[in-house]
Amino acid sequence: MLWITVGTVYLSAVAAKFFHDDRVERGGGVQKFATGNATDGTGYDAGNDYTEHAGWHGVYRGATVFHVFVCAWFATWVVLFVRCVVSSAVCAWYWARDGERETKLSEMSTWRAVRRTAMCHAGSLALLAFWMPVFFIPRLIVGFVCYFGGRTDKQTPPYSQVLAYRSAAVCQIALHGVSLKRACFNQHHLKMRNGLIVKKCASASDGAMFAGWTCCALASFASASAMSSVDFLTVRAVRWTIAPATCAAAAGTVVFFAFFMAHREAVETIIQCFCEDTERNNGTPLRQYYAPASLKRLIFHDVQGQRAPGATDADDEFELEFRTQKKQKRDRRRERRSQMGSVLEEE
């Protein structure tokens, strides 16, 4: 925040000063008609192409572009940091049995989640904040090509870095504590295997986030325009109002995603945890789901349209496996008895 505030104020003030001095030396500004060395009689010397301040134009333009990129990267990192903190708490709540969730959630306090994220995952989140904007345009292109080519869900390219490096990797970083590359491909492969559940569960949350972002950005834009006293009959007034209003809309967007993205990350974490839960367990007595009963009823019944498995359900595969293990134990016991009997006969 100190970098953003000081950098923006300093660059804006110094650049405005040099641009103003340059206009004055060229014959513009308040001294436009003060000189009399112009050839066209207007007092403006159009042949004066260089002044002592003109060399600073490129420097401050480059510094401004660099400052904007640093501010965008920092804002993205803050959003990812908040998402990782939320994901850590949700993971602690989900991977606990009924009756232990409140205890596990109280153990994973906000301070503990922030400390864990800052000490263990800040570097991975910083790299992810850099690669996400870099792969944004290529990801849109590859996504359109795969969509129109019919390569969706399990047909999606499994080792595409463009499709893998996205914000959904935060959940895998918080859950398993893995590296950035492994987290990105883990979430990519997990969504490939469970594409139907992910699409149906995430669509409602994405719609609510889009509506909230639109309202926040438009409200910021309208407020800044009203305070700038815009006059649509004057071109200059409109031009000097659109710039601050656009900056206000961008700032409102950053604030919205920094704070309200916690809701989206909670939904994303629950979806990924549920997908991993259904892959590890099958609802049988020895391999029960970690998901709460309400969540199982919501996803199995409302989303997938099937009956949620109960705690006493046991499929044929589980029964066959249990009987096979029991038979193997019985055979090993008989074999040991026969070996002991042969030894006693020899003695």
PDB file of C-alpha atoms in Angstrom, residues 86-203:
ATOM      1  CA  VAL A  86      -9.863 -18.655   3.625  1.00  0.00           C
ATOM      2  CA  SER A  87      -9.053 -21.946   1.914  1.00  0.00           C
ATOM      3  CA  SER A  88      -6.923 -23.089   4.869  1.00  0.00           C
ATOM      4  CA  ALA A  89      -9.818 -22.552   7.268  1.00  0.00           C
ATOM      5  CA  VAL A  90     -12.324 -24.282   4.969  1.00  0.00           C
ATOM      6  CA  CYS A  91     -10.013 -27.281   4.491  1.00  0.00           C
ATOM      7  CA  ALA A  92      -9.642 -27.643   8.259  1.00  0.00           C
ATOM      8  CA  TRP A  93     -13.433 -27.579   8.600  1.00  0.00           C
ATOM      9  CA  TYR A  94     -14.144 -30.011   5.767  1.00  0.00           C
ATOM     10  CA  TRP A  95     -11.617 -32.755   6.600  1.00  0.00           C
ATOM     11  CA  ALA A  96     -13.050 -33.403  10.039  1.00  0.00           C
ATOM     12  CA  ARG A  97     -15.684 -35.853  11.146  1.00  0.00           C
ATOM     13  CA  ASP A  98     -19.083 -34.804  12.409  1.00  0.00           C
ATOM     14  CA  GLY A  99     -18.791 -33.554  15.958  1.00  0.00           C
ATOM     15  CA  GLU A 100     -15.173 -32.424  15.473  1.00  0.00           C
ATOM     16  CA  ARG A 101     -15.672 -29.642  12.923  1.00  0.00           C
ATOM     17  CA  GLU A 102     -16.063 -26.815  15.416  1.00  0.00           C
ATOM     18  CA  THR A 103     -12.937 -27.942  17.257  1.00  0.00           C
ATOM     19  CA  LYS A 104     -10.854 -28.167  14.090  1.00  0.00           C
ATOM     20  CA  LEU A 105     -12.131 -24.801  12.902  1.00  0.00           C
ATOM     21  CA  SER A 106     -11.276 -23.137  16.208  1.00  0.00           C
ATOM     22  CA  GLU A 107      -7.780 -24.658  16.073  1.00  0.00           C
ATOM     23  CA  MET A 108      -7.235 -23.171  12.608  1.00  0.00           C
ATOM     24  CA  SER A 109      -7.682 -19.571  13.729  1.00  0.00           C
ATOM     25  CA  THR A 110      -7.334 -16.610  11.407  1.00  0.00           C
ATOM     26  CA  TRP A 111      -3.927 -15.705  12.820  1.00  0.00           C
ATOM     27  CA  ARG A 112      -2.674 -19.271  12.389  1.00  0.00           C
ATOM     28  CA  ALA A 113      -3.908 -19.370   8.791  1.00  0.00           C
ATOM     29  CA  VAL A 114      -2.290 -15.997   8.016  1.00  0.00           C
ATOM     30  CA  ARG A 115       0.997 -17.058   9.628  1.00  0.00           C
ATOM     31  CA  ARG A 116       1.004 -20.366   7.783  1.00  0.00           C
ATOM     32  CA  THR A 117       0.269 -18.699   4.459  1.00  0.00           C
ATOM     33  CA  ALA A 118       2.912 -16.007   4.964  1.00  0.00           C
ATOM     34  CA  MET A 119       5.641 -18.438   6.028  1.00  0.00           C
ATOM     35  CA  CYS A 120       4.969 -21.362   3.686  1.00  0.00           C
ATOM     36  CA  HIS A 121       3.004 -20.222   0.640  1.00  0.00           C
ATOM     37  CA  ALA A 122       3.778 -16.525   0.028  1.00  0.00           C
ATOM     38  CA  GLY A 123       6.384 -17.326  -2.643  1.00  0.00           C
ATOM     39  CA  SER A 124       4.093 -19.677  -4.561  1.00  0.00           C
ATOM     40  CA  LEU A 125       1.301 -17.113  -4.461  1.00  0.00           C
ATOM     41  CA  ALA A 126       3.663 -14.403  -5.726  1.00  0.00           C
ATOM     42  CA  LEU A 127       4.637 -16.565  -8.718  1.00  0.00           C
ATOM     43  CA  LEU A 128       0.997 -17.396  -9.364  1.00  0.00           C
ATOM     44  CA  ALA A 129       0.137 -13.675  -9.272  1.00  0.00           C
ATOM     45  CA  PHE A 130       2.742 -13.164 -12.016  1.00  0.00           C
ATOM     46  CA  TRP A 131       1.773 -16.082 -14.261  1.00  0.00           C
ATOM     47  CA  MET A 132      -1.997 -15.575 -14.112  1.00  0.00           C
ATOM     48  CA  PRO A 133      -2.024 -12.287 -16.106  1.00  0.00           C
ATOM     49  CA  VAL A 134       0.638 -13.631 -18.474  1.00  0.00           C
ATOM     50  CA  PHE A 135      -1.479 -16.685 -19.358  1.00  0.00           C
ATOM     51  CA  PHE A 136      -4.836 -14.863 -19.359  1.00  0.00           C
ATOM     52  CA  ILE A 137      -5.091 -14.111 -23.087  1.00  0.00           C
ATOM     53  CA  PRO A 138      -3.551 -17.461 -24.175  1.00  0.00           C
ATOM     54  CA  ARG A 139      -5.952 -19.262 -21.809  1.00  0.00           C
ATOM     55  CA  LEU A 140      -8.935 -17.583 -23.464  1.00  0.00           C
ATOM     56  CA  ILE A 141      -7.674 -18.590 -26.905  1.00  0.00           C
ATOM     57  CA  VAL A 142      -6.955 -22.197 -25.897  1.00  0.00           C
ATOM     58  CA  GLY A 143     -10.292 -22.384 -24.080  1.00  0.00           C
ATOM     59  CA  PHE A 144     -12.216 -21.275 -27.169  1.00  0.00           C
ATOM     60  CA  VAL A 145     -10.290 -23.711 -29.364  1.00  0.00           C
ATOM     61  CA  CYS A 146     -10.975 -26.618 -26.984  1.00  0.00           C
ATOM     62  CA  TYR A 147     -14.646 -25.646 -26.613  1.00  0.00           C
ATOM     63  CA  PHE A 148     -15.370 -25.450 -30.321  1.00  0.00           C
ATOM     64  CA  GLY A 149     -13.192 -28.496 -30.973  1.00  0.00           C
ATOM     65  CA  GLY A 150     -15.146 -30.624 -28.498  1.00  0.00           C
ATOM     66  CA  ARG A 151     -12.181 -31.132 -26.163  1.00  0.00           C
ATOM     67  CA  THR A 152     -13.886 -30.455 -22.840  1.00  0.00           C
ATOM     68  CA  ASP A 153     -13.965 -32.207 -19.452  1.00  0.00           C
ATOM     69  CA  LYS A 154     -11.896 -35.381 -19.775  1.00  0.00           C
ATOM     70  CA  GLN A 155     -10.841 -34.490 -23.328  1.00  0.00           C
ATOM     71  CA  THR A 156      -9.114 -31.280 -22.198  1.00  0.00           C
ATOM     72  CA  PRO A 157      -5.321 -31.171 -22.774  1.00  0.00           C
ATOM     73  CA  PRO A 158      -4.018 -32.581 -19.473  1.00  0.00           C
ATOM     74  CA  TYR A 159      -0.569 -30.957 -19.450  1.00  0.00           C
ATOM     75  CA  SER A 160      -1.385 -27.483 -20.759  1.00  0.00           C
ATOM     76  CA  GLN A 161       0.294 -24.888 -18.562  1.00  0.00           C
ATOM     77  CA  VAL A 162      -1.959 -22.205 -20.014  1.00  0.00           C
ATOM     78  CA  LEU A 163      -5.057 -23.980 -18.665  1.00  0.00           C
ATOM     79  CA  ALA A 164      -3.462 -25.147 -15.418  1.00  0.00           C
ATOM     80  CA  TYR A 165      -2.020 -21.894 -14.045  1.00  0.00           C
ATOM     81  CA  ARG A 166      -5.122 -20.273 -12.588  1.00  0.00           C
ATOM     82  CA  SER A 167      -6.383 -19.121  -9.206  1.00  0.00           C
ATOM     83  CA  ALA A 168      -8.026 -22.487  -8.427  1.00  0.00           C
ATOM     84  CA  ALA A 169      -4.542 -23.799  -7.549  1.00  0.00           C
ATOM     85  CA  VAL A 170      -4.754 -21.871  -4.252  1.00  0.00           C
ATOM     86  CA  CYS A 171      -6.953 -24.622  -2.792  1.00  0.00           C
ATOM     87  CA  GLN A 172      -4.380 -27.323  -3.582  1.00  0.00           C
ATOM     88  CA  ILE A 173      -1.607 -25.181  -2.079  1.00  0.00           C
ATOM     89  CA  ALA A 174      -3.593 -24.707   1.133  1.00  0.00           C
ATOM     90  CA  LEU A 175      -4.770 -28.329   1.316  1.00  0.00           C
ATOM     91  CA  HIS A 176      -1.623 -30.291   0.447  1.00  0.00           C
ATOM     92  CA  GLY A 177       1.138 -27.674   0.823  1.00  0.00           C
ATOM     93  CA  VAL A 178       2.636 -28.622  -2.545  1.00  0.00           C
ATOM     94  CA  SER A 179       4.627 -26.518  -4.982  1.00  0.00           C
ATOM     95  CA  LEU A 180       2.964 -24.162  -7.432  1.00  0.00           C
ATOM     96  CA  LYS A 181       3.417 -26.356 -10.496  1.00  0.00           C
ATOM     97  CA  ARG A 182       2.081 -29.464  -8.805  1.00  0.00           C
ATOM     98  CA  ALA A 183      -0.857 -27.560  -7.320  1.00  0.00           C
ATOM     99  CA  CYS A 184      -1.812 -26.139 -10.718  1.00  0.00           C
ATOM    100  CA  PHE A 185      -1.818 -29.513 -12.440  1.00  0.00           C
ATOM    101  CA  ASN A 186      -3.519 -31.226  -9.487  1.00  0.00           C
ATOM    102  CA  GLN A 187      -6.509 -28.897  -9.673  1.00  0.00           C
ATOM    103  CA  HIS A 188      -6.543 -29.121 -13.472  1.00  0.00           C
ATOM    104  CA  HIS A 189      -6.659 -32.938 -13.472  1.00  0.00           C
ATOM    105  CA  LEU A 190      -9.174 -32.988 -10.609  1.00  0.00           C
ATOM    106  CA  LYS A 191     -11.567 -30.770 -12.554  1.00  0.00           C
ATOM    107  CA  MET A 192     -11.061 -32.853 -15.675  1.00  0.00           C
ATOM    108  CA  ARG A 193     -12.218 -35.965 -13.815  1.00  0.00           C
ATOM    109  CA  ASN A 194     -15.163 -34.198 -12.149  1.00  0.00           C
ATOM    110  CA  GLY A 195     -16.166 -31.663 -14.773  1.00  0.00           C
ATOM    111  CA  LEU A 196     -19.932 -32.014 -14.356  1.00  0.00           C
ATOM    112  CA  ILE A 197     -19.947 -31.383 -10.600  1.00  0.00           C
ATOM    113  CA  VAL A 198     -17.532 -28.461 -10.897  1.00  0.00           C
ATOM    114  CA  LYS A 199     -19.522 -26.724 -13.627  1.00  0.00           C
ATOM    115  CA  LYS A 200     -22.895 -27.029 -11.929  1.00  0.00           C
ATOM    116  CA  CYS A 201     -21.658 -25.988  -8.493  1.00  0.00           C
ATOM    117  CA  ALA A 202     -19.443 -23.116  -9.655  1.00  0.00           C
ATOM    118  CA  SER A 203     -21.899 -21.542 -12.094  1.00  0.00           C
TER     119      SER A 203
END
